[in-house]
Amino acid sequence: EIVMTQSPLSLPVTPGEPASISCRSSQSLLHINGYTYFYWYLQRPGQSPQLLIYLGSNRASGVPDRFSGSGSGTDFTLKISRVEAEDVGVYYCMQALLTPLTFGGGTKVEIK
Amino acid sequence: QVQLQESGPGLVQPSQTLSLTCTVSGGSISGGTYYWSWIRQHPGKGLEWIGYIYHRGNTDYTPSLRSRATISVDTSKNQFSLNLSSMTAADTAVYYCARYHYDPGSDYSNIFDYWGQGALVTVSS
């Protein structure tokens, strides 16, 4: 099983300031087809998770360009260039290279 | 717009079997390259993938639940279901159904693109 480790656990942020979340996988998520099967999801309070970033760095439809994903192999980062109030929630990384599909433990982003 | 809706009991007795159904609307469960999934979230905790099923019946499960979980599909009703046997308090969680878009080799694949709202299941006598 691929283990996903996120940090930090909690991230207090100031609106308008940048924020960054890290995720590390226990093995490379690069497939032989050249795709890296790494994802970011956001679960807003009281809601189901929604896709933010797919294949490491591609924003999902409707996701603001203040969100960006980067990284390769086993180390990945989600950056928010300027945090807005609607960005609060729990951010999860996920790997889909192999089953069982596994998620990181989550990073709770809250406004200071 | 595809929508998924979980249904089932909110309370299950210990040792009993949980049965949840996910009804898919706005699209056919038999169409496209999708696997129909169950994911759960323990209170205040993270996400745990339980397993998924393809419309032709192929399944895969997380190892820790493989002996207790069964996912089935009813294409005539556009539904898929989860049975989880020998329930204990440790199975208390919100259970989500979700569509998993699987199109290997594509630049848009291996994605949970639609989720249900979630169903809270409590195990208690």
XYZ file of N, CA, C and O in Angstrom, chain B residues 64-104:
164
model
N -7.852 -4.200 3.855
C -8.339 -4.296 5.233
C -9.839 -4.588 5.309
O -10.327 -5.028 6.349
N -10.578 -4.344 4.239
C -12.026 -4.562 4.259
C -12.470 -5.649 3.275
O -13.665 -5.970 3.197
N -11.515 -6.224 2.570
C -11.859 -7.171 1.488
C -12.691 -8.339 1.982
O -13.568 -8.834 1.269
N -12.428 -8.787 3.198
C -13.149 -9.961 3.695
C -14.583 -9.642 4.105
O -15.406 -10.555 4.249
N -14.886 -8.353 4.309
C -16.220 -7.968 4.806
C -17.043 -7.168 3.802
O -18.259 -7.029 3.980
N -16.414 -6.618 2.788
C -17.116 -5.720 1.870
C -17.504 -6.432 0.573
O -16.726 -7.232 0.035
N -18.703 -6.099 0.096
C -19.147 -6.561 -1.214
C -19.822 -5.406 -1.923
O -20.754 -4.804 -1.383
N -19.324 -5.090 -3.108
C -19.928 -4.046 -3.927
C -20.575 -4.713 -5.132
O -19.965 -5.570 -5.772
N -21.810 -4.315 -5.400
C -22.553 -4.883 -6.520
C -23.181 -3.765 -7.330
O -23.272 -2.623 -6.864
N -23.609 -4.093 -8.544
C -24.199 -3.083 -9.426
C -25.492 -3.623 -10.011
O -25.609 -4.820 -10.301
N -26.462 -2.731 -10.139
C -27.732 -3.054 -10.793
C -27.918 -2.039 -11.921
O -28.398 -0.925 -11.685
N -27.522 -2.426 -13.124
C -27.561 -1.480 -14.232
C -28.996 -1.119 -14.615
O -29.243 -0.018 -15.097
N -29.940 -2.009 -14.367
C -31.337 -1.730 -14.720
C -31.915 -0.602 -13.871
O -32.815 0.118 -14.307
N -31.391 -0.452 -12.667
C -31.856 0.612 -11.764
C -30.881 1.776 -11.711
O -31.128 2.755 -10.997
N -29.768 1.650 -12.421
C -28.711 2.680 -12.382
C -28.229 2.897 -10.946
O -28.075 4.049 -10.493
N -28.019 1.798 -10.258
C -27.595 1.852 -8.867
C -26.410 0.909 -8.623
O -26.228 -0.077 -9.346
N -25.646 1.230 -7.606
C -24.673 0.284 -7.102
C -24.740 0.287 -5.585
O -25.243 1.244 -4.981
N -24.260 -0.780 -4.988
C -24.496 -0.972 -3.556
C -23.244 -1.448 -2.836
O -22.338 -2.017 -3.439
N -23.252 -1.211 -1.537
C -22.192 -1.686 -0.645
C -22.825 -2.504 0.462
O -23.764 -2.043 1.114
N -22.332 -3.702 0.667
C -22.652 -4.490 1.849
C -21.379 -4.631 2.662
O -20.332 -5.020 2.122
N -21.480 -4.319 3.953
C -20.323 -4.446 4.847
C -20.774 -5.262 6.052
O -21.636 -4.816 6.824
N -20.220 -6.430 6.182
C -20.687 -7.369 7.207
C -19.954 -7.166 8.529
O -18.956 -6.451 8.618
N -20.485 -7.812 9.558
C -19.859 -7.831 10.898
C -19.480 -6.436 11.363
O -18.339 -6.183 11.766
N -20.447 -5.548 11.325
C -20.188 -4.151 11.671
C -19.854 -4.009 13.157
O -20.432 -4.671 14.025
N -18.920 -3.101 13.432
C -18.555 -2.739 14.807
C -18.551 -1.223 14.920
O -18.673 -0.513 13.912
N -18.350 -0.746 16.127
C -18.322 0.706 16.352
C -17.238 1.370 15.505
O -17.365 2.546 15.135
N -16.197 0.638 15.197
C -15.111 1.187 14.382
C -15.531 1.466 12.940
O -14.806 2.136 12.196
N -16.696 0.979 12.552
C -17.219 1.228 11.201
C -18.133 2.443 11.163
O -18.663 2.774 10.087
N -18.351 3.077 12.304
C -19.138 4.309 12.322
C -18.414 5.356 11.488
O -17.247 5.674 11.744
N -19.109 5.900 10.493
C -18.458 6.813 9.550
C -19.502 7.421 8.622
O -20.649 6.979 8.581
N -19.077 8.431 7.899
C -19.857 8.912 6.758
C -19.395 8.117 5.542
O -18.188 8.028 5.270
N -20.344 7.525 4.840
C -20.055 6.719 3.659
C -20.444 7.511 2.416
O -21.598 7.951 2.286
N -19.469 7.689 1.531
C -19.693 8.399 0.281
C -19.673 7.413 -0.885
O -18.832 6.504 -0.918
N -20.554 7.645 -1.850
C -20.363 6.995 -3.134
C -19.796 8.036 -4.092
O -20.038 9.243 -3.933
N -19.024 7.584 -5.047
C -18.354 8.510 -5.952
C -18.096 7.825 -7.288
O -17.937 6.602 -7.358
N -18.034 8.636 -8.335
C -17.683 8.123 -9.648
C -16.182 8.291 -9.869
O -15.645 9.384 -9.662
N -15.524 7.242 -10.279
C -14.093 7.253 -10.529
C -13.889 7.134 -12.022
O -14.186 6.113 -12.641
N -13.353 8.199 -12.594
C -13.109 8.241 -14.029
C -11.773 7.583 -14.321
O -10.730 8.057 -13.859
N -11.814 6.484 -15.067
C -10.600 5.713 -15.315
C -10.408 5.558 -16.809
O -11.158 4.848 -17.474
N -9.412 6.225 -17.338
C -9.126 6.193 -18.772
C -7.613 6.205 -18.938
O -7.024 7.237 -19.284
N -6.984 5.053 -18.672
C -5.518 5.006 -18.665
C -4.922 5.463 -19.985
O -5.435 5.149 -21.059
